Short mmCIF file of C-alpha atoms and ligand atoms in Angstrom, two decimals:
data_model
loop_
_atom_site.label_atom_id
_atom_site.label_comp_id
_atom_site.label_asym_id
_atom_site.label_seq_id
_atom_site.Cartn_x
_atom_site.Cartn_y
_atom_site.Cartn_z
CA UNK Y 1 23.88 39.61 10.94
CA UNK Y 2 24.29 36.72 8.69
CA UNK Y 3 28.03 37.10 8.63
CA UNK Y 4 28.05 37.05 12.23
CA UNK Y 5 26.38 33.63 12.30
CA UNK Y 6 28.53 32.28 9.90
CA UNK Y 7 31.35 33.61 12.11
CA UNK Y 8 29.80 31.68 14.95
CA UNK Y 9 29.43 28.79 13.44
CA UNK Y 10 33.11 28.67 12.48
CA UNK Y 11 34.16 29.95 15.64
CA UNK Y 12 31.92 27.38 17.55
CA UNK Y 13 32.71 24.05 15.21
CA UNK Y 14 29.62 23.48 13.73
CA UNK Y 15 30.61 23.76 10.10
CA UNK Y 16 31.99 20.34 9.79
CA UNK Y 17 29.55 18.60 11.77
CA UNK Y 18 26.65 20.02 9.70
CA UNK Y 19 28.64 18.89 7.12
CA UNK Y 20 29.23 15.73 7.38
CA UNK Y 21 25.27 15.23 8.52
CA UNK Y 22 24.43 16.86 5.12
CA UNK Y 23 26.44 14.28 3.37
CA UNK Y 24 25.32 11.52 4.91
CA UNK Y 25 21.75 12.44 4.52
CA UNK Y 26 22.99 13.11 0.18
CA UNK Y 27 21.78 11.02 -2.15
CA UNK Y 28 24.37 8.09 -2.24
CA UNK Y 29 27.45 8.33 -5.28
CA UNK Y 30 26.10 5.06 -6.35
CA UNK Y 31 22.71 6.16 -6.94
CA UNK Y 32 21.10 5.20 -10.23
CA UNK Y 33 19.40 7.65 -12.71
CA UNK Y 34 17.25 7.67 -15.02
CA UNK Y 35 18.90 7.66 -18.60
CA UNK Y 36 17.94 10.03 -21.41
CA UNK Y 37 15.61 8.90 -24.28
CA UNK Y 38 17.93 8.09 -27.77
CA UNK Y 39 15.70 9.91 -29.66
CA UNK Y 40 12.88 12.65 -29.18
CA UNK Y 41 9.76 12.21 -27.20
CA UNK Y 42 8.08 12.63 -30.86
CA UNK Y 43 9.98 10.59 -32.02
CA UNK Y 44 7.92 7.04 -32.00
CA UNK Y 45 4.76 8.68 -33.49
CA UNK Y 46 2.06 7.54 -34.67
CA UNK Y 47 2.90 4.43 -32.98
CA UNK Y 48 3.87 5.75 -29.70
CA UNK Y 49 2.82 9.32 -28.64
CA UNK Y 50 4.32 12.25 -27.78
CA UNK Y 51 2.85 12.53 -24.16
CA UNK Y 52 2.60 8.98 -23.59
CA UNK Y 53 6.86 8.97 -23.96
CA UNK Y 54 6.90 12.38 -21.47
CA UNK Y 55 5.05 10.65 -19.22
CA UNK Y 56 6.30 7.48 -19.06
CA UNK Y 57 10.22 8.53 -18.74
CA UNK Y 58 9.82 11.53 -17.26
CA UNK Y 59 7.20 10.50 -14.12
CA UNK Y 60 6.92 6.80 -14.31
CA UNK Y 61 10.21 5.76 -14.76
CA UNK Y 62 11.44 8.74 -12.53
CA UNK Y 63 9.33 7.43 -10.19
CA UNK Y 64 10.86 3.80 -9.79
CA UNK Y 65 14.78 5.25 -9.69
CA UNK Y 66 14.00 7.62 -7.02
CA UNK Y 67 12.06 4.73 -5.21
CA UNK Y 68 15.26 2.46 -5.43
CA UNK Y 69 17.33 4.89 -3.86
CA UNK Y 70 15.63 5.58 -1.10
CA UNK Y 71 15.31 1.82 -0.26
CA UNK Y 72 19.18 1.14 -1.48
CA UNK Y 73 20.18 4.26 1.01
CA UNK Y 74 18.30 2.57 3.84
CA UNK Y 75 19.16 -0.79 2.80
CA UNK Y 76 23.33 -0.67 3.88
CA UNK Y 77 23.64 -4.53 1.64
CA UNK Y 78 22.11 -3.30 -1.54
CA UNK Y 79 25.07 -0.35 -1.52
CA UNK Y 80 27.74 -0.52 -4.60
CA UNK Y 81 25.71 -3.27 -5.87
CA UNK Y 82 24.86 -3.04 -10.06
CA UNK Y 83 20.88 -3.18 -10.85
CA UNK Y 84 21.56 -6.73 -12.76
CA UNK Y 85 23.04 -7.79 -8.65
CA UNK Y 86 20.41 -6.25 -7.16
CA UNK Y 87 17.92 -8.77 -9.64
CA UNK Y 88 19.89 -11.57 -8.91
CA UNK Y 89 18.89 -11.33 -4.96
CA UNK Y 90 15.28 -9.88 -6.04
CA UNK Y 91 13.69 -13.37 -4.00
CA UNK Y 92 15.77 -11.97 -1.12
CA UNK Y 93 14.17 -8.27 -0.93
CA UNK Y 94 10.72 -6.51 -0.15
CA UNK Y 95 8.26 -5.39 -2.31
CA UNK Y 96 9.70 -2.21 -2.59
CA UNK Y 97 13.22 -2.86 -3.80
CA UNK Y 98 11.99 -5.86 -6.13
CA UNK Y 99 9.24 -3.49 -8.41
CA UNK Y 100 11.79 -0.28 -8.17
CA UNK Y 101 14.78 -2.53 -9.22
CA UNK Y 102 12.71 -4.22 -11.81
CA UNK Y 103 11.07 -1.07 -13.00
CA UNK Y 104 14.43 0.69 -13.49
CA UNK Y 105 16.29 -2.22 -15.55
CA UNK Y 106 13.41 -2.96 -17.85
CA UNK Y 107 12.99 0.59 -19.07
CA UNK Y 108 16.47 1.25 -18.99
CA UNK Y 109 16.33 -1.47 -21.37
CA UNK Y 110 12.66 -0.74 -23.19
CA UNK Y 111 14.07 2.69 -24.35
CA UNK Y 112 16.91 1.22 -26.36
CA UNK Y 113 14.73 -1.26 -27.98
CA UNK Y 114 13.23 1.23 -29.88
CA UNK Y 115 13.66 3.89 -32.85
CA UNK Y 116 11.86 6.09 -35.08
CA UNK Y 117 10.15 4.06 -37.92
CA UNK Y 118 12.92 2.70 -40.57
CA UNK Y 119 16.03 3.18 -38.17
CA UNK Y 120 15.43 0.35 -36.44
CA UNK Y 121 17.40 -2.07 -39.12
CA UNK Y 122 16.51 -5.46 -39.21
CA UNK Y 123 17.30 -8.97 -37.54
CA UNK Y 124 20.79 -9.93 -38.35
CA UNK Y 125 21.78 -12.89 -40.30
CA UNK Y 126 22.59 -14.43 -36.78
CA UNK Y 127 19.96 -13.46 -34.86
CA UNK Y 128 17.01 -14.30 -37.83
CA UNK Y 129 18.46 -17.77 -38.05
CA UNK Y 130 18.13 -18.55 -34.33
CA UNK Y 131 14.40 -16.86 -34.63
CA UNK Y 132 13.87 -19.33 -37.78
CA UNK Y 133 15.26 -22.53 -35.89
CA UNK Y 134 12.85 -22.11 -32.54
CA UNK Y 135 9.93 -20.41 -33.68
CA UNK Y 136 9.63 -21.46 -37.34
CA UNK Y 137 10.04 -17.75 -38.94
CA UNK Y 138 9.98 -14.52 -37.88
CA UNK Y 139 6.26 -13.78 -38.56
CA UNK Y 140 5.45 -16.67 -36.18
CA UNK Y 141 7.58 -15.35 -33.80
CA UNK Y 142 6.06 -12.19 -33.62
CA UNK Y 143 2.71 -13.68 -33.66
CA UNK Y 144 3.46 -15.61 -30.65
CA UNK Y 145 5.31 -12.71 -28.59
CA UNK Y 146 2.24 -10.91 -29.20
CA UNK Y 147 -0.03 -13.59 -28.15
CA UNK Y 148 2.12 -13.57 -24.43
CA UNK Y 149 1.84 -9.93 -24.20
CA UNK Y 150 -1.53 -9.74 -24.56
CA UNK Y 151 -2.73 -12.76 -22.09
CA UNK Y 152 0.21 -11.70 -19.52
CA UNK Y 153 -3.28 -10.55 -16.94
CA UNK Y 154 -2.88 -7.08 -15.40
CA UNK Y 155 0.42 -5.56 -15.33
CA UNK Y 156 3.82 -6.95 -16.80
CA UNK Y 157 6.06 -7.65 -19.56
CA UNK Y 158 6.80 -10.11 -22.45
CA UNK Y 159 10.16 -11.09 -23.09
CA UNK Y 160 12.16 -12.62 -25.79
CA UNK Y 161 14.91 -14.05 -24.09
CA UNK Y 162 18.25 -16.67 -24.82
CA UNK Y 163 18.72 -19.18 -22.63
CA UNK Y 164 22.15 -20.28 -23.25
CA UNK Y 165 20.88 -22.54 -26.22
CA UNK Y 166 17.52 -21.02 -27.56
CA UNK Y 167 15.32 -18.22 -27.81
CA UNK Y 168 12.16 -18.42 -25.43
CA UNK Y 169 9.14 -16.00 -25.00
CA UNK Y 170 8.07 -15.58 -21.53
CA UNK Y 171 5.82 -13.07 -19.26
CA UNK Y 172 6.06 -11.87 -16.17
CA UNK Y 173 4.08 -9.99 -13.77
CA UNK Y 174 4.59 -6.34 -12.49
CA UNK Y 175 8.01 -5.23 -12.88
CA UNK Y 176 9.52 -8.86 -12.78
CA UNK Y 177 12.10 -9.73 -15.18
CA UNK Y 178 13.76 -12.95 -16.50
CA UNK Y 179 16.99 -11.84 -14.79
CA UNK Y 180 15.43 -11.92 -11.12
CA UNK Y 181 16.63 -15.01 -9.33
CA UNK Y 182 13.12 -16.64 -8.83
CA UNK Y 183 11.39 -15.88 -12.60
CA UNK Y 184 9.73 -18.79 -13.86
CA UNK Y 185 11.33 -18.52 -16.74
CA UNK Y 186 14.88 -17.49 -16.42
CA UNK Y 187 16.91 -16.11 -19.36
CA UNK Y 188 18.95 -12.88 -20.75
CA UNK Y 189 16.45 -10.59 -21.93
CA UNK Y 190 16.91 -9.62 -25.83
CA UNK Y 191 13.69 -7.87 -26.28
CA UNK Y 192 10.94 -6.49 -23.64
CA UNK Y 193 7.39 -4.93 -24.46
CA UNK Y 194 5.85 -2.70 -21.72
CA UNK Y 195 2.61 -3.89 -21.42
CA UNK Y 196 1.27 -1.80 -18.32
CA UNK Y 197 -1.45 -0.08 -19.05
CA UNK Y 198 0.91 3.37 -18.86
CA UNK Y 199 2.44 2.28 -21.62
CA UNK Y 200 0.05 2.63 -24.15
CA UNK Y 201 -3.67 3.57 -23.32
CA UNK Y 202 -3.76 7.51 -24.13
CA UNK Y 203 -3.74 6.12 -27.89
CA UNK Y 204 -4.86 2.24 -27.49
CA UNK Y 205 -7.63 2.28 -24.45
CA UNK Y 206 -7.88 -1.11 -23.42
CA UNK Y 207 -6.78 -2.29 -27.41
CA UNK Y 208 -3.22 -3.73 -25.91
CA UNK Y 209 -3.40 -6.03 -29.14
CA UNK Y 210 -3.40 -3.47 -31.25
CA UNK Y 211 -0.38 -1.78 -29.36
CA UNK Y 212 1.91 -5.01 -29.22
CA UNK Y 213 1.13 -5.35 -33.28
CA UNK Y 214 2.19 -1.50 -33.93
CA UNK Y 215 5.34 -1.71 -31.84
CA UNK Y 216 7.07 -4.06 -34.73
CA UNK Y 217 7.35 -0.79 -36.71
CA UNK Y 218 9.85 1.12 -33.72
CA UNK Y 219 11.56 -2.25 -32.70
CA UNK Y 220 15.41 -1.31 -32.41
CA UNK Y 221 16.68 -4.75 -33.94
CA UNK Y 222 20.35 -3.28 -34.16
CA UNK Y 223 19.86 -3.42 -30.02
CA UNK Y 224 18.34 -6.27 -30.00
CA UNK Y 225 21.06 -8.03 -32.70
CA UNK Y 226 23.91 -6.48 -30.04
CA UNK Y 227 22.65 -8.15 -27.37
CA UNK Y 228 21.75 -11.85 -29.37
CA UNK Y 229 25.54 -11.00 -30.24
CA UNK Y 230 27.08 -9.95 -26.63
CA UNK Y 231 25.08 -13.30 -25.14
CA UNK Y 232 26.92 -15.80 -27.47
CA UNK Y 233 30.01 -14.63 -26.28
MN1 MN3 Z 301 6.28 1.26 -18.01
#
């Protein structure tokens, strides 16, 4: 029986056609994915947990890619466009393509800026000098980035970011980034902390302090030195 319909089918034309509307309704070429974790989901412990990390690649950041593909499919002027060209229009799109877009760069990014406890390196000669010349040393520096993260109300991120002549810390809302085209504070992000909620209350509760002062242990500085490094140029 089923060879006869598939004889049919082919006999009638309909193979192509149901074809083509297959690939049209596909999930675009272009479409973005989530990236795999550098290291094991175990990996951050004790500072970040094993099910906290499952969770928060696997469903949350899941979550926001498969969000921004639905809108970039429906959306014909986001197609072929790169997720930093996407947050260079973010004043220009709806609610939905601004958090997705934003919540897929900055944990794209928030996964590389960290490593199990003593592989992380430390802050090049470079990038410690800059740190000493705007914020005084690196202790106040942290002390200050720490300070944003934990006043930035509800939701968002903290930022250390180069402007083209200095480092700046800055907040923002939601998934907002320094890259979007109408941040307050605009900048190339060299180093983001997740401070949603997600990010940290199976182990902290509502002690985000005490989260943004632990994460100095897992900070990637190699990552953060290569991007100091690529901004210069
Ligand atoms: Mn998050």
């Amino acid at each position: 029986m089923r060879m006869l319909m598939l004889s049919l089918v082919a006999l009638l034309g309909l193979a192509p056609v149901a074809q083509a509307a297959d690939k049209q309704d596909a999930v675009p070429a272009s479409a973005f994915t989530v990236p795999d974790l550098p290291y094991a989901y175990d990996a951050l412990n004790p500072v970040i947990d094993t099910e906290t990390m499952k969770l928060h690649h696997d469903k949350h950041h899941k979550s926001y890619v498969d969000n921004l593909n639905t809108a970039v499919h429906e959306y014909k002027d986001l197609q072929g466009k790169s997720i930093e060209q996407i947050l260079q229009v973010a004043s220009k799109q709806d609610a939905t393509v601004r958090n997705n877009a934003g919540g897929h760069y900055n944990h794209s990014l928030y996964w590389t800026l960290m490593a199990p406890k003593g592989k992380g390196g430390t802050p090049s000669k470079e990038l410690l000098a800059q740190i000493n010349k705007d914020f005084g040393s690196l202790d106040h520096f942290k002390t200050q980035f720490e300070t944003a993260g934990t006043r930035q109300f509800g939701s968002g991120w903290v930022w250390l970011i180069w402007n083209g002549s200095k480092l700046a810390i800055a907040s923002t809302p939601n998934q907002d980034n320094p890259l979007m085209d109408d941040a307050k504070v605009k900048g190339f992000p060299l180093m983001g902390n997740d401070v949603w909620e997600h990010a940290y209350y199976l182990k902290y509760q509502n002690k985000r302090a005490d989260y943004l002062h632990a994460w100095w242990d897992i900070v990637n500085w190699n990552t953060v030195n290569n991007r100091f490094a690529t901004a210069q140029k």
